[in-house]
């Protein structure tokens, strides 16, 4: 579906992506692993139309992806749920969710909301609360819910577990899995490589702007190199 | 960013210079400055005044000019703003004018008359009525209109004696002219034993008078005198009638423009303004009015004929003195009596008209008419 | 000095000043909403908003003149269509100014759009001055006089002089009603519609709004259009109320409305309304008590005091309402 071909990107003079090649197929969860500053988030931001490419090509369903601005990318079906959640702090939970379906038919809102409340019942209780008053875990749920409101055909999640308690991370990862099983492919960037690889089908390892390793999730989990570098295990 | 700001400033400065650029002047002509407000709030009054002077200059040129030379009119716009007036006055001096017909607003004449005096340039103002102007003792300064002290008296006599009112509210536009005449009216009113229940100044840009009207209403005034120009008095009259304030509105020559009637509309009732007598009914003025309409295709403003007469006086005096020297021309002007479109004009030692009379005008069927007393 | 001041207070026609101040304040509020909405969404002062108000004045009169020469003087229809024309033209100016003067400076230093706004305001002012001439214009009496009748007399005064008389005219009622309706519609739009959610989302986090699919540029342009439309209607009402139009009217009223927005808390919508009403009432009381020459001294002293003592304004940036 999404295919990055030799993608380069830079912040000013600093080249961050030095020829990324990456592919996501329908139905997959793909994990993107790497150290801080390796270029994981930049890869997502580039695909979402936030950061411009300086070279290479991004293909989406066989055609070049149009990336003049993030909302245009989103209208083509790719939704990025960025790191840090970025809930609208002074919109209510309900308004936060509805902001995700701007420009989509209103008639589908109710069904989408029901589905999100099935995933995250707590949001239903907090419906009239301001987004900024939610706990970190609730905010992450809201952020994912808001992304789902835009009916993505590819969901990109950046660090969904950041700063959350372990049992909440478990919940969120199981829901990511459910979303995937219901048909949405997911590109997942995670520091928590172990959890990510547990639910992913395939994984890429990115080091200083280049893909150095790609394999199925289970072989990556068992690869010595990955275990040493990203799973924090000693030899 | 500072670069952009710099660019903007440069542009602005450049534009100012471009506007100030002077045409090269011809030494074989006699240059006369025509100065007055031609844009802005008082534009209607000042523009036709300057146009009136221009007509006289053209007439003389058609006759072959004066002292063997052609006349050259240099028309400048002071925008009714005293700072701008000083600028254009300096411009006129630099261009070598021998005399200036202008300015219109007293607030423009007062700062510029010293400039002209220092440069030995003769000045006749066709429109400035502030009493102070002729009190400085400038020997080469004249005016062909009356003084505010005179029109204040006519106003007060009418309201106090004829209408028998005792409580007066006074409002003015805080300019030399407006505040000057307002003070003269208030002083005279008190001298006569009347009560000034409200005396207040407003800004020239103000267009919303509801709070002033509310105050005047609450003070129980029986009449309102406005030291205002027509651009403010028109809307003020309209608003006060709509707000239920039905007392007479009195004003000076600054309010005397058809635009006042346009603005006040059907509410222009009980309006009494002092101005010179009805010129158009004078046979000697008729050719001028015909000429003006033919040339400009519109009705002349009330001050057009004053501009014309001022030019007539100036040029006649120059011919008589056989010189353009301000002192020599002034000498003739102080002595002689001139036949003009406005009738006979003679000046006293201060440069004021020997004989002036203001009359009360009122509005009838959306036209100014002289009130028959 | 003090004694005479207290004496002058006793005679202040407070009831009538309250009415005139509220009426004027409601018009300031409409302009202030434009400042506050644009600030809320872009953190930028759109100084040209006052000029849009002035353009609204002239557009209405121009529209009315055009229509009455086209098919005659049908008072109500021409007036309404004149207002519609003013709103359309003002919206076009608002949209155009955003596109031309601000969009490309959105990520520039904060002084850049501010300077651009001041520049644009001068351009618009001089443009109108050059096009229509810079003498004052009169709002056609034919269209404003029908509103002059007295709806209610609150205090019966002396019918000959008007002394002590207090009442409310149809035009004042219409101004207040129009302002209330527009403000209610605005509140509804911001709080109960999708575009309102989108506007608030953009104001809180522009990048994130774009990431959830909100076309940020359209929403910002829409904000300018709404603000300009409100200013245009205020312009029509103001020119009917004062019966005159001048090319410089936008600066005076615009600055007061801007002060109103600051006093209420810039970015805050109810704050702009509150600030507008306060400014209108304070202005009229100042004129009555201290004289008209003091109105700007007092108003802008209040502005400075607000900035020093309560920089976020009376209602602060109370957030849920920020657009």
JSON list of N, CA, C and O in Angstrom, two decimals, chain B residues 39-40 174 201-202 206-208 211-212 214-215 217-218 231 235 238-239 242-245 247 262-263 265 267, chain C residues 11 13 16 24 134-136 138 141 145 148 150 161-165 241-244 284 287-288 292-293 295:
[
{"chain": "B", "resi": 39, "resn": "UNK", "atom": "N", "xyz": [-8.96, 69.22, -0.02]},
{"chain": "B", "resi": 39, "resn": "UNK", "atom": "CA", "xyz": [-9.37, 67.83, 0.22]},
{"chain": "B", "resi": 39, "resn": "UNK", "atom": "C", "xyz": [-9.69, 67.73, 1.70]},
{"chain": "B", "resi": 39, "resn": "UNK", "atom": "O", "xyz": [-9.23, 68.54, 2.49]},
{"chain": "B", "resi": 40, "resn": "UNK", "atom": "N", "xyz": [-10.44, 66.70, 2.06]},
{"chain": "B", "resi": 40, "resn": "UNK", "atom": "CA", "xyz": [-10.74, 66.49, 3.46]},
{"chain": "B", "resi": 40, "resn": "UNK", "atom": "C", "xyz": [-12.08, 67.07, 3.86]},
{"chain": "B", "resi": 40, "resn": "UNK", "atom": "O", "xyz": [-12.91, 67.40, 3.03]},
{"chain": "B", "resi": 174, "resn": "UNK", "atom": "N", "xyz": [-12.65, 72.58, 18.67]},
{"chain": "B", "resi": 174, "resn": "UNK", "atom": "CA", "xyz": [-11.30, 72.68, 19.23]},
{"chain": "B", "resi": 174, "resn": "UNK", "atom": "C", "xyz": [-10.26, 73.21, 18.24]},
{"chain": "B", "resi": 174, "resn": "UNK", "atom": "O", "xyz": [-9.07, 73.03, 18.46]},
{"chain": "B", "resi": 201, "resn": "UNK", "atom": "N", "xyz": [-15.74, 71.19, 24.06]},
{"chain": "B", "resi": 201, "resn": "UNK", "atom": "CA", "xyz": [-15.06, 70.99, 22.79]},
{"chain": "B", "resi": 201, "resn": "UNK", "atom": "C", "xyz": [-15.13, 69.52, 22.41]},
{"chain": "B", "resi": 201, "resn": "UNK", "atom": "O", "xyz": [-15.19, 68.64, 23.25]},
{"chain": "B", "resi": 202, "resn": "UNK", "atom": "N", "xyz": [-15.14, 69.25, 21.10]},
{"chain": "B", "resi": 202, "resn": "UNK", "atom": "CA", "xyz": [-15.06, 67.87, 20.62]},
{"chain": "B", "resi": 202, "resn": "UNK", "atom": "C", "xyz": [-13.88, 67.80, 19.65]},
{"chain": "B", "resi": 202, "resn": "UNK", "atom": "O", "xyz": [-13.28, 68.82, 19.33]},
{"chain": "B", "resi": 206, "resn": "UNK", "atom": "N", "xyz": [-14.68, 63.49, 15.38]},
{"chain": "B", "resi": 206, "resn": "UNK", "atom": "CA", "xyz": [-15.86, 62.89, 16.02]},
{"chain": "B", "resi": 206, "resn": "UNK", "atom": "C", "xyz": [-17.08, 62.94, 15.10]},
{"chain": "B", "resi": 206, "resn": "UNK", "atom": "O", "xyz": [-17.35, 63.97, 14.48]},
{"chain": "B", "resi": 207, "resn": "UNK", "atom": "N", "xyz": [-17.78, 61.82, 15.04]},
{"chain": "B", "resi": 207, "resn": "UNK", "atom": "CA", "xyz": [-19.01, 61.82, 14.25]},
{"chain": "B", "resi": 207, "resn": "UNK", "atom": "C", "xyz": [-20.19, 61.30, 15.08]},
{"chain": "B", "resi": 207, "resn": "UNK", "atom": "O", "xyz": [-21.30, 61.23, 14.61]},
{"chain": "B", "resi": 208, "resn": "UNK", "atom": "N", "xyz": [-19.90, 60.92, 16.30]},
{"chain": "B", "resi": 208, "resn": "UNK", "atom": "CA", "xyz": [-20.95, 60.34, 17.11]},
{"chain": "B", "resi": 208, "resn": "UNK", "atom": "C", "xyz": [-21.20, 61.28, 18.27]},
{"chain": "B", "resi": 208, "resn": "UNK", "atom": "O", "xyz": [-20.34, 61.52, 19.09]},
{"chain": "B", "resi": 211, "resn": "UNK", "atom": "N", "xyz": [-23.69, 61.31, 23.18]},
{"chain": "B", "resi": 211, "resn": "UNK", "atom": "CA", "xyz": [-23.43, 61.66, 24.58]},
{"chain": "B", "resi": 211, "resn": "UNK", "atom": "C", "xyz": [-23.49, 63.18, 24.77]},
{"chain": "B", "resi": 211, "resn": "UNK", "atom": "O", "xyz": [-23.99, 63.65, 25.78]},
{"chain": "B", "resi": 212, "resn": "UNK", "atom": "N", "xyz": [-23.01, 63.94, 23.77]},
{"chain": "B", "resi": 212, "resn": "UNK", "atom": "CA", "xyz": [-23.10, 65.40, 23.87]},
{"chain": "B", "resi": 212, "resn": "UNK", "atom": "C", "xyz": [-24.55, 65.84, 23.90]},
{"chain": "B", "resi": 212, "resn": "UNK", "atom": "O", "xyz": [-24.93, 66.72, 24.67]},
{"chain": "B", "resi": 214, "resn": "UNK", "atom": "N", "xyz": [-27.13, 64.10, 24.84]},
{"chain": "B", "resi": 214, "resn": "UNK", "atom": "CA", "xyz": [-27.74, 63.72, 26.12]},
{"chain": "B", "resi": 214, "resn": "UNK", "atom": "C", "xyz": [-27.42, 64.76, 27.19]},
{"chain": "B", "resi": 214, "resn": "UNK", "atom": "O", "xyz": [-28.29, 65.14, 27.98]},
{"chain": "B", "resi": 215, "resn": "UNK", "atom": "N", "xyz": [-26.17, 65.22, 27.19]},
{"chain": "B", "resi": 215, "resn": "UNK", "atom": "CA", "xyz": [-25.78, 66.21, 28.19]},
{"chain": "B", "resi": 215, "resn": "UNK", "atom": "C", "xyz": [-26.54, 67.51, 27.99]},
{"chain": "B", "resi": 215, "resn": "UNK", "atom": "O", "xyz": [-27.07, 68.10, 28.94]},
{"chain": "B", "resi": 217, "resn": "UNK", "atom": "N", "xyz": [-29.33, 67.97, 26.56]},
{"chain": "B", "resi": 217, "resn": "UNK", "atom": "CA", "xyz": [-30.73, 67.77, 26.95]},
{"chain": "B", "resi": 217, "resn": "UNK", "atom": "C", "xyz": [-30.89, 67.89, 28.45]},
{"chain": "B", "resi": 217, "resn": "UNK", "atom": "O", "xyz": [-31.79, 68.56, 28.94]},
{"chain": "B", "resi": 218, "resn": "UNK", "atom": "N", "xyz": [-29.99, 67.24, 29.17]},
{"chain": "B", "resi": 218, "resn": "UNK", "atom": "CA", "xyz": [-30.16, 67.20, 30.63]},
{"chain": "B", "resi": 218, "resn": "UNK", "atom": "C", "xyz": [-29.94, 68.56, 31.26]},
{"chain": "B", "resi": 218, "resn": "UNK", "atom": "O", "xyz": [-30.43, 68.83, 32.34]},
{"chain": "B", "resi": 231, "resn": "UNK", "atom": "N", "xyz": [-19.17, 69.69, 8.13]},
{"chain": "B", "resi": 231, "resn": "UNK", "atom": "CA", "xyz": [-19.04, 68.23, 8.16]},
{"chain": "B", "resi": 231, "resn": "UNK", "atom": "C", "xyz": [-19.49, 67.66, 9.49]},
{"chain": "B", "resi": 231, "resn": "UNK", "atom": "O", "xyz": [-19.88, 66.49, 9.57]},
{"chain": "B", "resi": 235, "resn": "UNK", "atom": "N", "xyz": [-24.41, 66.31, 10.54]},
{"chain": "B", "resi": 235, "resn": "UNK", "atom": "CA", "xyz": [-24.77, 65.12, 11.30]},
{"chain": "B", "resi": 235, "resn": "UNK", "atom": "C", "xyz": [-25.25, 65.42, 12.71]},
{"chain": "B", "resi": 235, "resn": "UNK", "atom": "O", "xyz": [-26.14, 64.73, 13.23]},
{"chain": "B", "resi": 238, "resn": "UNK", "atom": "N", "xyz": [-28.89, 66.48, 12.53]},
{"chain": "B", "resi": 238, "resn": "UNK", "atom": "CA", "xyz": [-29.68, 65.29, 12.24]},
{"chain": "B", "resi": 238, "resn": "UNK", "atom": "C", "xyz": [-29.89, 64.46, 13.51]},
{"chain": "B", "resi": 238, "resn": "UNK", "atom": "O", "xyz": [-31.00, 64.09, 13.87]},
{"chain": "B", "resi": 239, "resn": "UNK", "atom": "N", "xyz": [-28.78, 64.21, 14.21]},
{"chain": "B", "resi": 239, "resn": "UNK", "atom": "CA", "xyz": [-28.84, 63.34, 15.39]},
{"chain": "B", "resi": 239, "resn": "UNK", "atom": "C", "xyz": [-29.62, 63.99, 16.53]},
{"chain": "B", "resi": 239, "resn": "UNK", "atom": "O", "xyz": [-30.38, 63.32, 17.23]},
{"chain": "B", "resi": 242, "resn": "UNK", "atom": "N", "xyz": [-33.25, 63.65, 15.95]},
{"chain": "B", "resi": 242, "resn": "UNK", "atom": "CA", "xyz": [-33.69, 62.26, 16.12]},
{"chain": "B", "resi": 242, "resn": "UNK", "atom": "C", "xyz": [-33.71, 61.87, 17.60]},
{"chain": "B", "resi": 242, "resn": "UNK", "atom": "O", "xyz": [-34.47, 61.01, 18.01]},
{"chain": "B", "resi": 243, "resn": "UNK", "atom": "N", "xyz": [-32.82, 62.47, 18.39]},
{"chain": "B", "resi": 243, "resn": "UNK", "atom": "CA", "xyz": [-32.78, 62.14, 19.81]},
{"chain": "B", "resi": 243, "resn": "UNK", "atom": "C", "xyz": [-33.73, 63.01, 20.63]},
{"chain": "B", "resi": 243, "resn": "UNK", "atom": "O", "xyz": [-33.69, 62.99, 21.85]},
{"chain": "B", "resi": 244, "resn": "UNK", "atom": "N", "xyz": [-34.55, 63.79, 19.95]},
{"chain": "B", "resi": 244, "resn": "UNK", "atom": "CA", "xyz": [-35.58, 64.55, 20.66]},
{"chain": "B", "resi": 244, "resn": "UNK", "atom": "C", "xyz": [-35.14, 65.90, 21.18]},
{"chain": "B", "resi": 244, "resn": "UNK", "atom": "O", "xyz": [-35.80, 66.48, 22.04]},
{"chain": "B", "resi": 245, "resn": "UNK", "atom": "N", "xyz": [-34.01, 66.41, 20.70]},
{"chain": "B", "resi": 245, "resn": "UNK", "atom": "CA", "xyz": [-33.56, 67.75, 21.11]},
{"chain": "B", "resi": 245, "resn": "UNK", "atom": "C", "xyz": [-33.99, 68.73, 20.03]},
{"chain": "B", "resi": 245, "resn": "UNK", "atom": "O", "xyz": [-33.42, 68.75, 18.94]},
{"chain": "B", "resi": 247, "resn": "UNK", "atom": "N", "xyz": [-34.25, 72.18, 20.13]},
{"chain": "B", "resi": 247, "resn": "UNK", "atom": "CA", "xyz": [-33.90, 73.60, 20.29]},
{"chain": "B", "resi": 247, "resn": "UNK", "atom": "C", "xyz": [-33.21, 74.14, 19.04]},
{"chain": "B", "resi": 247, "resn": "UNK", "atom": "O", "xyz": [-32.68, 73.39, 18.23]},
{"chain": "B", "resi": 262, "resn": "UNK", "atom": "N", "xyz": [-27.62, 68.46, 3.10]},
{"chain": "B", "resi": 262, "resn": "UNK", "atom": "CA", "xyz": [-27.63, 67.07, 2.66]},
{"chain": "B", "resi": 262, "resn": "UNK", "atom": "C", "xyz": [-27.55, 66.13, 3.86]},
{"chain": "B", "resi": 262, "resn": "UNK", "atom": "O", "xyz": [-28.28, 65.14, 3.94]},
{"chain": "B", "resi": 263, "resn": "UNK", "atom": "N", "xyz": [-26.66, 66.46, 4.79]},
{"chain": "B", "resi": 263, "resn": "UNK", "atom": "CA", "xyz": [-26.45, 65.56, 5.92]},
{"chain": "B", "resi": 263, "resn": "UNK", "atom": "C", "xyz": [-27.63, 65.60, 6.88]},
{"chain": "B", "resi": 263, "resn": "UNK", "atom": "O", "xyz": [-28.06, 64.57, 7.38]},
{"chain": "B", "resi": 265, "resn": "UNK", "atom": "N", "xyz": [-30.70, 66.56, 6.21]},
{"chain": "B", "resi": 265, "resn": "UNK", "atom": "CA", "xyz": [-31.90, 66.11, 5.52]},
{"chain": "B", "resi": 265, "resn": "UNK", "atom": "C", "xyz": [-33.14, 66.82, 6.02]},
{"chain": "B", "resi": 265, "resn": "UNK", "atom": "O", "xyz": [-33.14, 68.03, 6.24]},
{"chain": "B", "resi": 267, "resn": "UNK", "atom": "N", "xyz": [-34.25, 66.90, 8.76]},
{"chain": "B", "resi": 267, "resn": "UNK", "atom": "CA", "xyz": [-34.13, 67.35, 10.15]},
{"chain": "B", "resi": 267, "resn": "UNK", "atom": "C", "xyz": [-33.46, 68.72, 10.24]},
{"chain": "B", "resi": 267, "resn": "UNK", "atom": "O", "xyz": [-33.21, 69.19, 11.34]},
{"chain": "C", "resi": 11, "resn": "UNK", "atom": "N", "xyz": [-25.64, 66.13, 37.64]},
{"chain": "C", "resi": 11, "resn": "UNK", "atom": "CA", "xyz": [-26.53, 66.38, 36.52]},
{"chain": "C", "resi": 11, "resn": "UNK", "atom": "C", "xyz": [-26.36, 65.43, 35.35]},
{"chain": "C", "resi": 11, "resn": "UNK", "atom": "O", "xyz": [-26.95, 65.63, 34.30]},
{"chain": "C", "resi": 13, "resn": "UNK", "atom": "N", "xyz": [-26.89, 62.73, 32.79]},
{"chain": "C", "resi": 13, "resn": "UNK", "atom": "CA", "xyz": [-28.08, 61.97, 32.36]},
{"chain": "C", "resi": 13, "resn": "UNK", "atom": "C", "xyz": [-27.73, 60.49, 32.20]},
{"chain": "C", "resi": 13, "resn": "UNK", "atom": "O", "xyz": [-27.64, 59.98, 31.10]},
{"chain": "C", "resi": 16, "resn": "UNK", "atom": "N", "xyz": [-29.82, 57.94, 29.89]},
{"chain": "C", "resi": 16, "resn": "UNK", "atom": "CA", "xyz": [-29.66, 58.08, 28.45]},
{"chain": "C", "resi": 16, "resn": "UNK", "atom": "C", "xyz": [-28.25, 57.69, 28.01]},
{"chain": "C", "resi": 16, "resn": "UNK", "atom": "O", "xyz": [-28.05, 57.08, 26.97]},
{"chain": "C", "resi": 24, "resn": "UNK", "atom": "N", "xyz": [-23.75, 52.04, 21.17]},
{"chain": "C", "resi": 24, "resn": "UNK", "atom": "CA", "xyz": [-22.47, 52.20, 20.52]},
{"chain": "C", "resi": 24, "resn": "UNK", "atom": "C", "xyz": [-21.55, 51.03, 20.84]},
{"chain": "C", "resi": 24, "resn": "UNK", "atom": "O", "xyz": [-20.83, 50.51, 19.99]},
{"chain": "C", "resi": 134, "resn": "UNK", "atom": "N", "xyz": [-12.04, 62.32, -0.29]},
{"chain": "C", "resi": 134, "resn": "UNK", "atom": "CA", "xyz": [-11.87, 62.26, 1.15]},
{"chain": "C", "resi": 134, "resn": "UNK", "atom": "C", "xyz": [-12.73, 63.25, 1.92]},
{"chain": "C", "resi": 134, "resn": "UNK", "atom": "O", "xyz": [-12.47, 63.53, 3.08]},
{"chain": "C", "resi": 135, "resn": "UNK", "atom": "N", "xyz": [-13.77, 63.75, 1.29]},
{"chain": "C", "resi": 135, "resn": "UNK", "atom": "CA", "xyz": [-14.70, 64.54, 2.10]},
{"chain": "C", "resi": 135, "resn": "UNK", "atom": "C", "xyz": [-15.73, 63.59, 2.72]},
{"chain": "C", "resi": 135, "resn": "UNK", "atom": "O", "xyz": [-15.88, 62.47, 2.25]},
{"chain": "C", "resi": 136, "resn": "UNK", "atom": "N", "xyz": [-16.39, 64.04, 3.78]},
{"chain": "C", "resi": 136, "resn": "UNK", "atom": "CA", "xyz": [-17.35, 63.14, 4.42]},
{"chain": "C", "resi": 136, "resn": "UNK", "atom": "C", "xyz": [-18.58, 62.90, 3.54]},
{"chain": "C", "resi": 136, "resn": "UNK", "atom": "O", "xyz": [-18.98, 63.75, 2.76]},
{"chain": "C", "resi": 138, "resn": "UNK", "atom": "N", "xyz": [-22.71, 61.36, 3.34]},
{"chain": "C", "resi": 138, "resn": "UNK", "atom": "CA", "xyz": [-23.90, 61.22, 4.16]},
{"chain": "C", "resi": 138, "resn": "UNK", "atom": "C", "xyz": [-24.59, 59.91, 3.83]},
{"chain": "C", "resi": 138, "resn": "UNK", "atom": "O", "xyz": [-24.76, 59.58, 2.67]},
{"chain": "C", "resi": 141, "resn": "UNK", "atom": "N", "xyz": [-30.51, 59.63, 3.67]},
{"chain": "C", "resi": 141, "resn": "UNK", "atom": "CA", "xyz": [-31.54, 59.83, 4.69]},
{"chain": "C", "resi": 141, "resn": "UNK", "atom": "C", "xyz": [-32.79, 59.01, 4.42]},
{"chain": "C", "resi": 141, "resn": "UNK", "atom": "O", "xyz": [-33.47, 58.59, 5.33]},
{"chain": "C", "resi": 145, "resn": "UNK", "atom": "N", "xyz": [-33.94, 57.52, 7.83]},
{"chain": "C", "resi": 145, "resn": "UNK", "atom": "CA", "xyz": [-35.00, 58.24, 8.53]},
{"chain": "C", "resi": 145, "resn": "UNK", "atom": "C", "xyz": [-36.16, 57.36, 8.99]},
{"chain": "C", "resi": 145, "resn": "UNK", "atom": "O", "xyz": [-36.70, 57.59, 10.07]},
{"chain": "C", "resi": 148, "resn": "UNK", "atom": "N", "xyz": [-36.08, 56.42, 12.59]},
{"chain": "C", "resi": 148, "resn": "UNK", "atom": "CA", "xyz": [-35.83, 57.45, 13.59]},
{"chain": "C", "resi": 148, "resn": "UNK", "atom": "C", "xyz": [-36.92, 57.52, 14.65]},
{"chain": "C", "resi": 148, "resn": "UNK", "atom": "O", "xyz": [-36.74, 58.13, 15.69]},
{"chain": "C", "resi": 150, "resn": "UNK", "atom": "N", "xyz": [-39.53, 57.11, 17.68]},
{"chain": "C", "resi": 150, "resn": "UNK", "atom": "CA", "xyz": [-39.36, 56.77, 19.07]},
{"chain": "C", "resi": 150, "resn": "UNK", "atom": "C", "xyz": [-40.15, 55.50, 19.39]},
{"chain": "C", "resi": 150, "resn": "UNK", "atom": "O", "xyz": [-41.36, 55.44, 19.15]},
{"chain": "C", "resi": 161, "resn": "UNK", "atom": "N", "xyz": [-38.00, 71.89, 24.26]},
{"chain": "C", "resi": 161, "resn": "UNK", "atom": "CA", "xyz": [-36.53, 71.91, 24.26]},
{"chain": "C", "resi": 161, "resn": "UNK", "atom": "C", "xyz": [-35.94, 70.52, 24.33]},
{"chain": "C", "resi": 161, "resn": "UNK", "atom": "O", "xyz": [-34.77, 70.32, 24.04]},
{"chain": "C", "resi": 162, "resn": "UNK", "atom": "N", "xyz": [-36.72, 69.53, 24.73]},
{"chain": "C", "resi": 162, "resn": "UNK", "atom": "CA", "xyz": [-36.17, 68.19, 24.90]},
{"chain": "C", "resi": 162, "resn": "UNK", "atom": "C", "xyz": [-35.49, 68.00, 26.23]},
{"chain": "C", "resi": 162, "resn": "UNK", "atom": "O", "xyz": [-34.87, 66.98, 26.48]},
{"chain": "C", "resi": 163, "resn": "UNK", "atom": "N", "xyz": [-35.57, 69.00, 27.13]},
{"chain": "C", "resi": 163, "resn": "UNK", "atom": "CA", "xyz": [-34.89, 68.89, 28.41]},
{"chain": "C", "resi": 163, "resn": "UNK", "atom": "C", "xyz": [-35.43, 67.73, 29.21]},
{"chain": "C", "resi": 163, "resn": "UNK", "atom": "O", "xyz": [-36.64, 67.56, 29.36]},
{"chain": "C", "resi": 164, "resn": "UNK", "atom": "N", "xyz": [-34.51, 66.90, 29.72]},
{"chain": "C", "resi": 164, "resn": "UNK", "atom": "CA", "xyz": [-34.89, 65.79, 30.58]},
{"chain": "C", "resi": 164, "resn": "UNK", "atom": "C", "xyz": [-35.49, 64.61, 29.86]},
{"chain": "C", "resi": 164, "resn": "UNK", "atom": "O", "xyz": [-35.85, 63.60, 30.48]},
{"chain": "C", "resi": 165, "resn": "UNK", "atom": "N", "xyz": [-35.57, 64.70, 28.54]},
{"chain": "C", "resi": 165, "resn": "UNK", "atom": "CA", "xyz": [-36.23, 63.64, 27.79]},
{"chain": "C", "resi": 165, "resn": "UNK", "atom": "C", "xyz": [-35.30, 62.45, 27.58]},
{"chain": "C", "resi": 165, "resn": "UNK", "atom": "O", "xyz": [-34.13, 62.61, 27.27]},
{"chain": "C", "resi": 241, "resn": "UNK", "atom": "N", "xyz": [-26.37, 55.17, 12.10]},
{"chain": "C", "resi": 241, "resn": "UNK", "atom": "CA", "xyz": [-26.56, 55.78, 13.42]},
{"chain": "C", "resi": 241, "resn": "UNK", "atom": "C", "xyz": [-26.00, 57.19, 13.45]},
{"chain": "C", "resi": 241, "resn": "UNK", "atom": "O", "xyz": [-26.60, 58.10, 13.99]},
{"chain": "C", "resi": 242, "resn": "UNK", "atom": "N", "xyz": [-24.82, 57.39, 12.88]},
{"chain": "C", "resi": 242, "resn": "UNK", "atom": "CA", "xyz": [-24.19, 58.70, 12.92]},
{"chain": "C", "resi": 242, "resn": "UNK", "atom": "C", "xyz": [-24.46, 59.50, 11.65]},
{"chain": "C", "resi": 242, "resn": "UNK", "atom": "O", "xyz": [-24.06, 60.65, 11.56]},
{"chain": "C", "resi": 243, "resn": "UNK", "atom": "N", "xyz": [-25.11, 58.90, 10.69]},
{"chain": "C", "resi": 243, "resn": "UNK", "atom": "CA", "xyz": [-25.49, 59.48, 9.39]},
{"chain": "C", "resi": 243, "resn": "UNK", "atom": "C", "xyz": [-24.31, 59.87, 8.51]},
{"chain": "C", "resi": 243, "resn": "UNK", "atom": "O", "xyz": [-24.51, 60.37, 7.43]},
{"chain": "C", "resi": 244, "resn": "UNK", "atom": "N", "xyz": [-23.08, 59.65, 8.95]},
{"chain": "C", "resi": 244, "resn": "UNK", "atom": "CA", "xyz": [-21.97, 60.00, 8.06]},
{"chain": "C", "resi": 244, "resn": "UNK", "atom": "C", "xyz": [-21.02, 58.84, 7.85]},
{"chain": "C", "resi": 244, "resn": "UNK", "atom": "O", "xyz": [-20.93, 57.92, 8.64]},
{"chain": "C", "resi": 284, "resn": "UNK", "atom": "N", "xyz": [-19.13, 57.27, 26.53]},
{"chain": "C", "resi": 284, "resn": "UNK", "atom": "CA", "xyz": [-20.21, 58.24, 26.61]},
{"chain": "C", "resi": 284, "resn": "UNK", "atom": "C", "xyz": [-20.25, 58.95, 27.96]},
{"chain": "C", "resi": 284, "resn": "UNK", "atom": "O", "xyz": [-20.52, 60.15, 28.04]},
{"chain": "C", "resi": 287, "resn": "UNK", "atom": "N", "xyz": [-17.51, 61.57, 27.91]},
{"chain": "C", "resi": 287, "resn": "UNK", "atom": "CA", "xyz": [-17.89, 62.76, 27.16]},
{"chain": "C", "resi": 287, "resn": "UNK", "atom": "C", "xyz": [-18.79, 63.64, 28.01]},
{"chain": "C", "resi": 287, "resn": "UNK", "atom": "O", "xyz": [-18.63, 64.87, 28.07]},
{"chain": "C", "resi": 288, "resn": "UNK", "atom": "N", "xyz": [-19.73, 63.03, 28.70]},
{"chain": "C", "resi": 288, "resn": "UNK", "atom": "CA", "xyz": [-20.69, 63.81, 29.47]},
{"chain": "C", "resi": 288, "resn": "UNK", "atom": "C", "xyz": [-20.05, 64.44, 30.69]},
{"chain": "C", "resi": 288, "resn": "UNK", "atom": "O", "xyz": [-20.37, 65.56, 31.06]},
{"chain": "C", "resi": 292, "resn": "UNK", "atom": "N", "xyz": [-15.66, 65.78, 25.51]},
{"chain": "C", "resi": 292, "resn": "UNK", "atom": "CA", "xyz": [-15.33, 64.86, 24.42]},
{"chain": "C", "resi": 292, "resn": "UNK", "atom": "C", "xyz": [-13.83, 64.76, 24.18]},
{"chain": "C", "resi": 292, "resn": "UNK", "atom": "O", "xyz": [-13.33, 63.75, 23.70]},
{"chain": "C", "resi": 293, "resn": "UNK", "atom": "N", "xyz": [-13.10, 65.83, 24.52]},
{"chain": "C", "resi": 293, "resn": "UNK", "atom": "CA", "xyz": [-11.66, 65.77, 24.26]},
{"chain": "C", "resi": 293, "resn": "UNK", "atom": "C", "xyz": [-10.95, 64.76, 25.15]},
{"chain": "C", "resi": 293, "resn": "UNK", "atom": "O", "xyz": [-9.82, 64.38, 24.89]},
{"chain": "C", "resi": 295, "resn": "UNK", "atom": "N", "xyz": [-12.18, 61.72, 25.79]},
{"chain": "C", "resi": 295, "resn": "UNK", "atom": "CA", "xyz": [-12.61, 60.35, 25.57]},
{"chain": "C", "resi": 295, "resn": "UNK", "atom": "C", "xyz": [-11.44, 59.44, 25.25]},
{"chain": "C", "resi": 295, "resn": "UNK", "atom": "O", "xyz": [-11.32, 58.35, 25.81]}
]
